[in-house]
Tab-separated table of C-alpha atoms and ligand atoms in Angstrom:
chain	number	residue	atom	x	y	z
A	1479	UNK	CA	61.375	142.281	-5.753
A	1480	UNK	CA	63.993	139.716	-6.598
A	1481	UNK	CA	64.211	136.471	-4.757
A	1482	UNK	CA	67.525	134.659	-4.760
A	1483	UNK	CA	67.646	131.167	-6.223
A	1484	UNK	CA	68.560	129.648	-2.855
A	1485	UNK	CA	65.681	131.425	-1.126
A	1486	UNK	CA	63.266	130.279	-3.837
A	1487	UNK	CA	64.282	126.634	-3.558
A	1488	UNK	CA	64.043	126.889	0.234
A	1489	UNK	CA	60.446	128.133	-0.112
A	1490	UNK	CA	59.585	125.342	-2.580
A	1491	UNK	CA	61.176	122.663	-0.389
A	1492	UNK	CA	59.412	124.081	2.657
A	1493	UNK	CA	56.067	123.973	0.859
A	1494	UNK	CA	56.655	120.340	-0.152
A	1495	UNK	CA	57.647	119.431	3.408
A	1496	UNK	CA	54.494	121.047	4.831
A	1497	UNK	CA	52.159	119.490	2.265
A	1498	UNK	CA	53.685	116.016	2.659
A	1499	UNK	CA	52.571	115.857	6.280
A	1500	UNK	CA	53.767	113.175	8.633
A	1501	UNK	CA	54.767	109.897	7.092
A	1502	UNK	CA	54.311	106.930	9.382
A	1503	UNK	CA	54.053	103.196	9.378
A	1504	UNK	CA	54.651	100.587	6.726
A	1505	UNK	CA	52.715	101.614	3.651
A	1506	UNK	CA	50.179	98.887	4.398
A	1507	UNK	CA	47.557	101.022	2.675
A	1508	UNK	CA	49.340	100.570	-0.643
A	1509	UNK	CA	48.373	96.889	-0.834
A	1510	UNK	CA	45.619	96.237	-3.360
A	1511	UNK	CA	42.114	96.135	-1.851
A	1512	UNK	CA	41.545	92.528	-2.943
A	1513	UNK	CA	44.618	91.496	-0.948
A	1514	UNK	CA	43.274	93.148	2.171
A	1515	UNK	CA	39.606	92.217	1.736
A	1516	UNK	CA	39.665	88.699	0.306
A	1517	UNK	CA	42.721	86.911	1.661
A	1518	UNK	CA	43.281	87.049	5.396
A	1519	UNK	CA	40.961	89.220	7.460
A	1520	UNK	CA	42.412	90.155	10.834
A	1521	UNK	CA	39.948	91.102	13.549
A	1522	UNK	CA	39.771	91.560	17.330
A	1523	UNK	CA	43.450	92.592	17.228
A	1524	UNK	CA	44.633	93.703	20.658
A	1525	UNK	CA	47.913	95.002	21.987
A	1526	UNK	CA	48.136	94.417	25.736
A	1527	UNK	CA	50.497	97.394	26.207
A	1528	UNK	CA	51.558	100.482	24.316
A	1529	UNK	CA	54.825	100.803	26.215
A	1530	UNK	CA	57.307	98.119	27.261
A	1531	UNK	CA	60.780	98.193	28.740
A	1532	UNK	CA	63.611	96.273	27.055
A	1533	UNK	CA	63.194	92.691	28.286
A	1534	UNK	CA	59.536	93.226	29.221
A	1535	UNK	CA	56.887	91.286	27.306
A	1536	UNK	CA	53.470	92.151	25.920
A	1537	UNK	CA	50.725	90.125	24.259
A	1538	UNK	CA	49.569	90.605	20.694
A	1539	UNK	CA	46.298	88.725	20.357
A	1540	UNK	CA	43.431	88.466	17.929
A	1541	UNK	CA	41.823	86.352	15.280
A	1542	UNK	CA	42.088	86.016	11.546
A	1543	UNK	CA	39.863	84.506	8.926
A	1544	UNK	CA	40.983	82.852	5.692
A	1545	UNK	CA	38.557	83.933	3.001
A	1546	UNK	CA	36.835	81.088	1.111
A	1547	UNK	CA	36.791	82.963	-2.171
A	1548	UNK	CA	40.568	83.339	-2.109
A	1549	UNK	CA	41.830	85.399	-5.085
A	1550	UNK	CA	43.465	83.389	-7.845
A	1551	UNK	CA	46.412	85.786	-7.964
A	1552	UNK	CA	47.644	84.698	-4.526
A	1553	UNK	CA	48.875	81.284	-3.419
A	1554	UNK	CA	46.387	79.608	-1.099
A	1555	UNK	CA	47.407	79.540	2.594
A	1556	UNK	CA	48.324	75.857	2.646
A	1557	UNK	CA	51.518	76.757	4.416
A	1558	UNK	CA	51.708	79.903	6.532
A	1559	UNK	CA	53.979	81.334	9.183
A	1560	UNK	CA	52.517	83.449	11.959
A	1561	UNK	CA	54.670	86.395	12.891
A	1562	UNK	CA	54.472	90.085	13.653
A	1563	UNK	CA	55.786	93.080	11.800
A	1564	UNK	CA	58.142	95.703	13.223
A	1565	UNK	CA	61.081	97.462	11.577
A	1566	UNK	CA	64.132	95.269	12.170
A	1567	UNK	CA	64.812	93.099	15.239
A	1568	UNK	CA	63.560	95.835	17.566
A	1569	UNK	CA	61.170	93.448	19.305
A	1570	UNK	CA	61.374	89.676	19.753
A	1571	UNK	CA	58.747	86.974	19.443
A	1572	UNK	CA	59.037	84.747	22.501
A	1573	UNK	CA	55.890	82.647	22.030
A	1574	UNK	CA	53.318	82.069	19.306
A	1575	UNK	CA	50.030	80.200	19.594
A	1576	UNK	CA	47.257	79.436	17.129
A	1577	UNK	CA	43.971	77.899	18.280
A	1578	UNK	CA	45.701	76.889	21.512
A	1579	UNK	CA	48.627	75.133	19.797
A	1580	UNK	CA	52.216	76.436	19.876
A	1581	UNK	CA	53.236	77.450	16.355
A	1582	UNK	CA	57.007	77.606	16.157
A	1583	UNK	CA	57.046	76.167	12.645
A	1584	UNK	CA	54.998	76.886	9.587
A	1585	UNK	CA	51.464	75.566	9.762
A	1586	UNK	CA	48.658	74.753	7.380
A	1587	UNK	CA	45.328	76.551	7.290
A	1588	UNK	CA	42.123	75.773	5.449
A	1589	UNK	CA	40.035	78.278	3.509
A	1590	UNK	CA	37.003	79.571	5.368
A	1591	UNK	CA	38.677	78.966	8.722
A	1592	UNK	CA	38.974	81.219	11.750
A	1593	UNK	CA	42.168	81.226	13.762
A	1594	UNK	CA	42.721	82.581	17.209
A	1595	UNK	CA	46.309	83.623	17.843
A	1596	UNK	CA	48.495	84.912	20.638
A	1597	UNK	CA	52.061	86.144	20.388
A	1598	UNK	CA	54.255	87.134	23.310
A	1599	UNK	CA	56.514	89.979	22.191
A	1600	UNK	CA	59.534	91.292	24.067
A	1601	UNK	CA	60.903	94.826	23.819
A	1602	UNK	CA	64.525	94.970	22.651
A	1603	UNK	CA	65.806	98.147	20.962
A	1604	UNK	CA	64.701	101.526	22.332
A	1605	UNK	CA	62.257	103.294	20.020
A	1606	UNK	CA	58.651	103.534	18.851
A	1607	UNK	CA	57.441	100.960	16.352
A	1608	UNK	CA	54.271	100.221	14.434
A	1609	UNK	CA	53.417	96.672	15.498
A	1610	UNK	CA	51.191	94.505	13.299
A	1611	UNK	CA	50.228	90.850	13.385
A	1612	UNK	CA	51.452	89.275	10.154
A	1613	UNK	CA	50.869	86.048	8.280
A	1614	UNK	CA	53.471	84.972	5.748
A	1615	UNK	CA	52.039	82.786	3.003
A	1616	UNK	CA	54.411	80.371	1.280
A	1617	UNK	CA	54.792	81.612	-2.292
A	1618	UNK	CA	52.481	84.552	-1.612
A	1619	UNK	CA	54.299	86.899	0.743
A	1620	UNK	CA	53.291	88.681	3.941
A	1621	UNK	CA	49.813	89.956	4.816
A	1622	UNK	CA	49.566	92.333	7.760
A	1623	UNK	CA	46.737	93.091	10.140
A	1624	UNK	CA	46.035	96.374	11.871
A	1625	UNK	CA	48.943	98.290	13.375
A	1626	UNK	CA	49.451	100.162	16.610
A	1627	UNK	CA	52.444	102.080	17.920
A	1628	UNK	CA	54.360	100.454	20.756
A	1629	UNK	CA	57.227	102.232	22.481
A	1630	UNK	CA	60.204	100.319	23.808
A	1631	UNK	CA	61.110	102.676	26.596
A	1632	UNK	CA	64.430	102.640	28.438
A	1633	UNK	CA	68.078	101.832	28.010
A	1634	UNK	CA	68.672	98.584	26.124
A	1635	UNK	CA	72.445	98.334	26.658
A	1636	UNK	CA	73.112	95.035	28.394
A	1637	UNK	CA	69.841	93.600	27.039
A	1638	UNK	CA	69.714	89.834	27.527
A	1639	UNK	CA	67.591	87.365	25.621
A	1640	UNK	CA	67.964	84.301	27.821
A	1641	UNK	CA	66.532	80.951	26.810
A	1642	UNK	CA	66.730	77.627	28.641
A	1643	UNK	CA	68.036	74.836	26.427
A	1644	UNK	CA	66.891	71.191	26.489
A	1645	UNK	CA	69.918	70.177	28.569
A	1646	UNK	CA	68.975	72.695	31.252
A	1647	UNK	CA	71.574	75.389	30.662
A	1648	UNK	CA	70.688	79.006	29.972
A	1649	UNK	CA	72.102	80.840	26.984
A	1650	UNK	CA	71.880	84.508	26.086
A	1651	UNK	CA	70.793	84.605	22.444
A	1652	UNK	CA	72.192	88.130	22.066
A	1653	UNK	CA	75.789	86.858	22.060
A	1654	UNK	CA	75.617	83.058	22.218
A	1655	UNK	CA	78.485	81.642	20.123
A	1656	UNK	CA	79.289	85.127	18.826
A	1657	UNK	CA	83.002	84.848	19.745
A	1658	UNK	CA	83.336	81.697	17.651
A	1659	UNK	CA	81.496	83.231	14.698
A	1660	UNK	CA	83.622	86.397	14.719
A	1661	UNK	CA	86.818	84.358	15.292
A	1662	UNK	CA	86.238	82.053	12.317
A	1663	UNK	CA	85.002	84.894	10.167
A	1664	UNK	CA	88.131	86.954	10.912
A	1665	UNK	CA	90.396	83.944	10.350
A	1666	UNK	CA	88.978	83.205	6.878
A	1667	UNK	CA	89.060	86.888	5.946
A	1668	UNK	CA	92.815	86.858	6.688
A	1669	UNK	CA	93.366	83.690	4.600
A	1670	UNK	CA	91.259	85.083	1.758
A	1671	UNK	CA	93.054	88.425	1.792
A	1672	UNK	CA	96.433	86.670	1.796
A	1673	UNK	CA	95.454	84.652	-1.312
A	1674	UNK	CA	94.108	87.753	-3.049
A	1675	UNK	CA	97.092	89.956	-2.220
A	1676	UNK	CA	99.532	87.175	-3.155
A	1677	UNK	CA	98.237	87.176	-6.751
A	1678	UNK	CA	97.770	90.934	-6.975
A	1679	UNK	CA	101.416	91.314	-5.975
A	1680	UNK	CA	102.534	88.801	-8.652
A	1681	UNK	CA	101.040	91.024	-10.541
A	1682	UNK	CA	97.795	89.667	-11.896
A	1683	UNK	CA	96.713	92.132	-14.599
A	1684	UNK	CA	99.983	92.287	-16.534
A	1685	UNK	CA	100.193	88.502	-16.705
A	1686	UNK	CA	96.655	88.195	-18.090
A	1687	UNK	CA	97.901	89.778	-21.314
A	1688	UNK	CA	100.851	87.398	-21.383
A	1689	UNK	CA	98.687	84.278	-21.502
A	1690	UNK	CA	99.573	82.389	-24.684
A	1691	UNK	CA	102.493	84.749	-25.370
A	1692	UNK	CA	105.102	83.573	-22.862
A	1693	UNK	CA	105.726	79.962	-21.683
A	1694	UNK	CA	103.365	79.023	-18.867
A	1695	UNK	CA	106.273	78.297	-16.469
A	1696	UNK	CA	106.897	82.050	-16.465
A	1697	UNK	CA	103.256	82.763	-15.591
A	1698	UNK	CA	102.840	80.271	-12.735
A	1699	UNK	CA	106.087	79.395	-11.012
A	1700	UNK	CA	106.736	76.282	-8.936
A	1701	UNK	CA	106.693	78.561	-5.868
A	1702	UNK	CA	103.107	79.622	-6.748
A	1703	UNK	CA	102.100	75.977	-7.012
A	1704	UNK	CA	103.618	75.222	-3.588
A	1705	UNK	CA	101.683	78.097	-1.980
A	1706	UNK	CA	98.445	76.890	-3.635
A	1707	UNK	CA	98.895	73.275	-2.509
A	1708	UNK	CA	99.802	74.327	1.056
A	1709	UNK	CA	96.711	76.557	1.235
A	1710	UNK	CA	94.463	73.847	-0.205
A	1711	UNK	CA	95.650	71.209	2.266
A	1712	UNK	CA	95.517	73.729	5.130
A	1713	UNK	CA	91.927	74.718	4.220
A	1714	UNK	CA	90.678	71.128	4.304
A	1715	UNK	CA	92.593	70.488	7.533
A	1716	UNK	CA	91.353	73.661	9.267
A	1717	UNK	CA	87.739	72.988	8.253
A	1718	UNK	CA	88.030	69.445	9.664
A	1719	UNK	CA	89.586	70.680	12.908
A	1720	UNK	CA	86.927	73.396	13.182
A	1721	UNK	CA	84.186	70.824	12.698
A	1722	UNK	CA	85.603	68.460	15.333
A	1723	UNK	CA	86.280	71.155	17.963
A	1724	UNK	CA	82.871	72.845	17.494
A	1725	UNK	CA	81.126	69.492	17.652
A	1726	UNK	CA	82.881	68.590	20.901
A	1727	UNK	CA	82.164	72.037	22.384
A	1728	UNK	CA	78.416	71.645	21.602
A	1729	UNK	CA	77.786	67.882	21.738
A	1730	UNK	CA	73.982	68.114	21.766
A	1731	UNK	CA	72.611	70.047	18.810
A	1732	UNK	CA	69.538	69.678	16.650
A	1733	UNK	CA	69.107	71.160	13.186
A	1734	UNK	CA	66.782	74.088	12.572
A	1735	UNK	CA	63.289	72.644	12.426
A	1736	UNK	CA	61.654	73.216	9.059
A	1737	UNK	CA	58.617	70.940	9.257
A	1738	UNK	CA	54.996	71.977	8.852
A	1739	UNK	CA	52.286	71.496	11.436
A	1740	UNK	CA	48.532	71.318	11.166
A	1741	UNK	CA	46.618	73.765	13.323
A	1742	UNK	CA	43.418	72.284	14.727
A	1743	UNK	CA	40.104	73.840	13.808
A	1744	UNK	CA	38.837	76.580	16.115
A	1745	UNK	CA	36.144	74.970	18.245
A	1746	UNK	CA	32.914	76.944	18.631
A	1747	UNK	CA	32.058	78.232	22.098
A	1748	UNK	CA	28.861	79.790	23.394
A	1749	UNK	CA	30.380	83.248	23.042
A	1750	UNK	CA	31.961	82.761	19.630
A	1751	UNK	CA	30.938	80.682	16.633
A	1752	UNK	CA	33.483	80.626	13.810
A	1753	UNK	CA	32.302	80.744	10.205
A	1754	UNK	CA	32.756	76.992	9.691
A	1755	UNK	CA	30.089	76.361	12.360
A	1756	UNK	CA	27.840	79.366	11.710
A	1757	UNK	CA	24.141	78.562	11.651
A	1758	UNK	CA	23.378	81.853	9.922
A	1759	UNK	CA	23.725	81.792	6.152
A	1760	UNK	CA	24.413	84.879	4.069
A	1761	UNK	CA	23.766	85.031	0.330
A	1762	UNK	CA	25.018	88.205	-1.323
A	1763	UNK	CA	22.576	89.561	-3.886
A	1764	UNK	CA	24.318	92.704	-5.017
A	1765	UNK	CA	26.714	95.381	-3.844
A	1766	UNK	CA	27.538	98.898	-4.911
A	1767	UNK	CA	30.400	101.212	-4.059
A	1768	UNK	CA	29.421	104.883	-4.174
A	1769	UNK	CA	32.502	106.911	-4.978
A	1770	UNK	CA	31.341	110.388	-3.817
A	1771	UNK	CA	29.589	108.970	-0.758
A	1772	UNK	CA	32.519	106.710	0.219
A	1773	UNK	CA	30.078	103.977	0.952
A	1774	UNK	CA	29.867	100.263	0.340
A	1775	UNK	CA	26.251	99.157	0.136
A	1776	UNK	CA	25.410	95.475	0.196
A	1777	UNK	CA	22.140	93.687	-0.349
A	1778	UNK	CA	22.385	90.332	1.393
A	1779	UNK	CA	19.856	87.603	2.042
A	1780	UNK	CA	20.194	86.287	5.581
A	1781	UNK	CA	18.765	83.011	6.807
A	1782	UNK	CA	18.802	82.554	10.559
A	1783	UNK	CA	19.244	78.816	11.023
A	1784	UNK	CA	19.970	79.116	14.737
A	1785	UNK	CA	17.412	78.676	17.493
A	1786	UNK	CA	17.836	82.204	18.860
A	1787	UNK	CA	17.049	85.645	17.424
A	1788	UNK	CA	20.147	87.097	15.772
A	1789	UNK	CA	20.987	90.684	14.943
A	1790	UNK	CA	23.591	92.007	12.528
A	1791	UNK	CA	26.017	94.038	14.632
A	1792	UNK	CA	29.087	94.524	12.501
A	1793	UNK	CA	30.931	94.288	9.215
A	1794	UNK	CA	34.662	93.618	9.194
A	1795	UNK	CA	36.871	94.100	6.165
A	1796	UNK	CA	40.541	94.923	5.593
A	1797	UNK	CA	41.284	95.685	9.265
A	1798	UNK	CA	38.251	97.978	9.517
A	1799	UNK	CA	35.392	97.144	11.838
A	1800	UNK	CA	32.097	98.870	11.087
A	1801	UNK	CA	29.542	98.386	13.843
A	1802	UNK	CA	25.848	98.905	14.292
A	1803	UNK	CA	25.532	102.064	16.459
A	1804	UNK	CA	22.518	101.005	18.554
A	1805	UNK	CA	24.452	97.926	19.710
A	1806	UNK	CA	27.901	99.536	19.795
A	1807	UNK	CA	27.470	103.276	20.463
A	1808	UNK	CA	31.223	103.770	20.978
A	1809	UNK	CA	32.270	102.420	17.601
A	1810	UNK	CA	34.081	104.939	15.415
A	1811	UNK	CA	33.039	103.253	12.161
A	1812	UNK	CA	29.329	102.677	11.757
A	1813	UNK	CA	27.218	100.400	9.624
A	1814	UNK	CA	23.592	101.119	8.723
A	1815	UNK	CA	21.367	98.050	8.584
A	1816	UNK	CA	17.834	97.985	7.172
A	1817	UNK	CA	15.586	96.516	8.417
A	1818	UNK	CA	17.457	96.750	11.699
A	1819	UNK	CA	16.679	94.451	14.601
A	1820	UNK	CA	16.764	90.779	15.556
A	1821	UNK	CA	15.995	88.166	12.914
A	1822	UNK	CA	13.733	85.445	14.304
A	1823	UNK	CA	14.909	81.817	14.254
A	1824	UNK	CA	14.202	80.176	10.911
A	1825	UNK	CA	13.423	83.514	9.264
A	1826	UNK	CA	14.938	84.667	5.971
A	1827	UNK	CA	15.279	88.397	5.360
A	1828	UNK	CA	16.940	90.706	2.877
A	1829	UNK	CA	19.169	93.252	4.581
A	1830	UNK	CA	20.717	96.345	3.107
A	1831	UNK	CA	24.000	97.022	4.812
A	1832	UNK	CA	25.684	100.375	4.243
A	1833	UNK	CA	29.221	100.883	5.500
A	1834	UNK	CA	29.951	104.556	4.969
A	1835	UNK	CA	33.100	106.351	6.029
A	1836	UNK	CA	35.996	108.413	4.688
A	1837	UNK	CA	38.180	105.449	5.693
A	1838	UNK	CA	37.373	103.868	2.317
A	1839	UNK	CA	39.359	106.675	0.710
A	1840	UNK	CA	41.874	107.081	3.523
A	1841	UNK	CA	42.751	103.375	3.507
A	1842	UNK	CA	42.735	103.468	-0.309
A	1843	UNK	CA	40.125	100.713	-0.409
A	1844	UNK	CA	38.012	102.698	-2.868
A	1845	UNK	CA	40.579	101.529	-5.423
A	1846	UNK	CA	38.723	98.239	-5.433
A	1847	UNK	CA	36.564	99.553	-8.263
A	1848	UNK	CA	39.731	99.747	-10.386
A	1849	UNK	CA	40.694	96.125	-9.689
A	1850	UNK	CA	40.428	93.840	-12.696
A	1851	UNK	CA	38.250	91.658	-10.488
A	1852	UNK	CA	36.095	94.160	-8.576
A	1853	UNK	CA	34.866	92.035	-5.728
A	1854	UNK	CA	34.454	92.877	-2.094
A	1855	UNK	CA	34.824	90.559	0.854
A	1856	UNK	CA	34.270	90.788	4.558
A	1857	UNK	CA	32.824	89.251	7.659
A	1858	UNK	CA	29.386	89.884	9.111
A	1859	UNK	CA	29.070	89.725	12.885
A	1860	UNK	CA	25.759	88.489	14.235
A	1861	UNK	CA	24.847	88.716	17.904
A	1862	UNK	CA	22.134	87.081	19.950
A	1863	UNK	CA	20.514	88.795	22.949
A	1864	UNK	CA	23.474	87.785	25.170
A	1865	UNK	CA	26.010	89.265	22.724
A	1866	UNK	CA	27.207	85.807	21.686
A	1867	UNK	CA	28.765	86.249	18.287
A	1868	UNK	CA	28.681	84.374	14.988
A	1869	UNK	CA	31.047	85.147	12.134
A	1870	UNK	CA	29.594	84.879	8.632
A	1871	UNK	CA	31.594	85.443	5.492
A	1872	UNK	CA	30.147	87.617	2.734
A	1873	UNK	CA	31.543	88.707	-0.599
A	1874	UNK	CA	30.751	89.212	-4.241
A	1875	UNK	CA	30.987	91.590	-7.182
A	1876	UNK	CA	30.832	95.337	-6.611
A	1877	UNK	CA	29.383	97.800	-9.079
A	1878	UNK	CA	30.747	101.334	-8.790
A	1879	UNK	CA	28.476	104.358	-8.733
A	1880	UNK	CA	29.796	107.831	-9.400
A	1881	UNK	CA	26.628	109.582	-8.212
A	1882	UNK	CA	25.986	110.716	-4.662
A	1883	UNK	CA	23.373	109.234	-2.391
A	1884	UNK	CA	23.444	105.745	-3.845
A	1885	UNK	CA	22.734	102.711	-1.731
A	1886	UNK	CA	22.599	99.035	-2.553
A	1887	UNK	CA	18.841	99.450	-2.928
A	1888	UNK	CA	18.692	102.600	-5.014
A	1889	UNK	CA	21.873	102.093	-7.006
A	1890	UNK	CA	22.386	105.816	-7.427
A	1891	UNK	CA	18.871	106.348	-8.718
A	1892	UNK	CA	19.478	104.474	-11.966
A	1893	UNK	CA	20.826	101.048	-11.372
A	1894	UNK	CA	18.725	98.617	-9.392
A	1895	UNK	CA	19.347	95.030	-8.390
A	1896	UNK	CA	17.679	92.740	-10.865
A	1897	UNK	CA	16.558	89.166	-10.705
A	1898	UNK	CA	19.636	88.081	-12.628
A	1899	UNK	CA	21.571	88.314	-9.384
A	1900	UNK	CA	19.097	86.210	-7.442
B	752	CU	CU1	52.618	99.762	10.170
C-alpha cells in the first residue's frame, strides 16, 4: 500500500496534535523551583467570581509570604509592585490593598513578612483568561501566584472605564484625550512624511555619491535651506502652541506618581498569626526528595512556644497546599505527619512530614534536585483546637533519592539523617 506524501504528513501532524494535548495558561510551571518555593509564597488565593460581565468587578484576595532565606540569584523585594496577571488589558485593576493600605505605587516589603492583599478587578474584553495574583520585584521580574480561569462574558462594545477626578468631573479612561493624541500624532506624521518625501524626491541616493565630487551648492540649494529653516521654526512654534493650548485645556494636572510606600506589618489576630509573630519554632533537620515516589519528606524539630496545644495541619509551597487529612478531609493534596496530633505547650518534638503527590512532577517542582542550590522552602500551618492558624517558615537542603519508598526517616533504606545536621 502506498501512502501519498500529503496523507503521510497529515497523519504525522495529527499525531503530534493529539499527543500535545491542550495547552493552557502562562507557562508558570516553567519557572525554576527555587523561584516558586523560596521567593514569594502565595497562599489563601481566592477569586470571588469565575464569570464577570464587562464593567462588573470581582475580588482577587489572598496572602503572600516573603521567604527569609531569599535566593541570592534574585533581587530582594525591597521594592515591589502588586498586580495581577492576565493576557493583555482584558481586565482592569480598579483597587489594590496590602495589609489594609491602598497600594497604588510600588511598596517595600521585608523578608519573612506576610502580606494580606485585595485587588478589585473589572472585566473588560470578552474572553476567558487565566487570572493570577502577581508581584513584580524591582530588578527581579514578576512572580505569579496560583491561577484560575475567569470568563468575561458579554458584549464589551461601548465599555466605559469611568473614574472621578480630584476636581469632581468624571472621565472615561477608554477614550479620555484620545482625540488630541490621534490629532497630534497624525499631524506630526504628515510633517515627518513631507520632510522625508521632500529629500527622497531631490533625489537622496544619487546625491550621496556626489558628495565631495560636485560643489556643495549643487547638493543643497538655497531653496532646500529655506524649507529646512521654515520647518525648524514651525516645529518649535507648533510645539509651544501645543503646550500652551493643552495646558489651558487641562489646567489641573499632576505627574504620574512614582514614589515608593512602606506597607505596615501584618498585625496578628486570634485567627491568624503571621510568621513574624509565630510562637512555634521550626528547625529543619533534614529533607529528602524521592524521585519515584514523588514525595518531599522533611524531618523538622518543632518547639511549641505558645500556651495552647498546636497541631501541624498543612504545608504550603509554590502555590500548592498540602493538608493533613484528619483535619482537612476535603483537601486534594495531603500531607502525612508523624507523630500526628497536638503538640503540648512548651513541648519540643521531631516531626516527619511527607508531602506526596504527582503534582511535584506535574508542576515540574521535582526539578529542584537539579538546581545548583537544591533547597526547598515552604510554610507550615499550625492550628490550635479552635482552628486558629500560625504560619511558620521552613526550608533547607534537599537530598534526592532515586529509590522508591524513601521517607525523611528512612532515606530510601540507605541514607539516614546523621548528627551532623543537628
Ligand atoms: Cu496562568
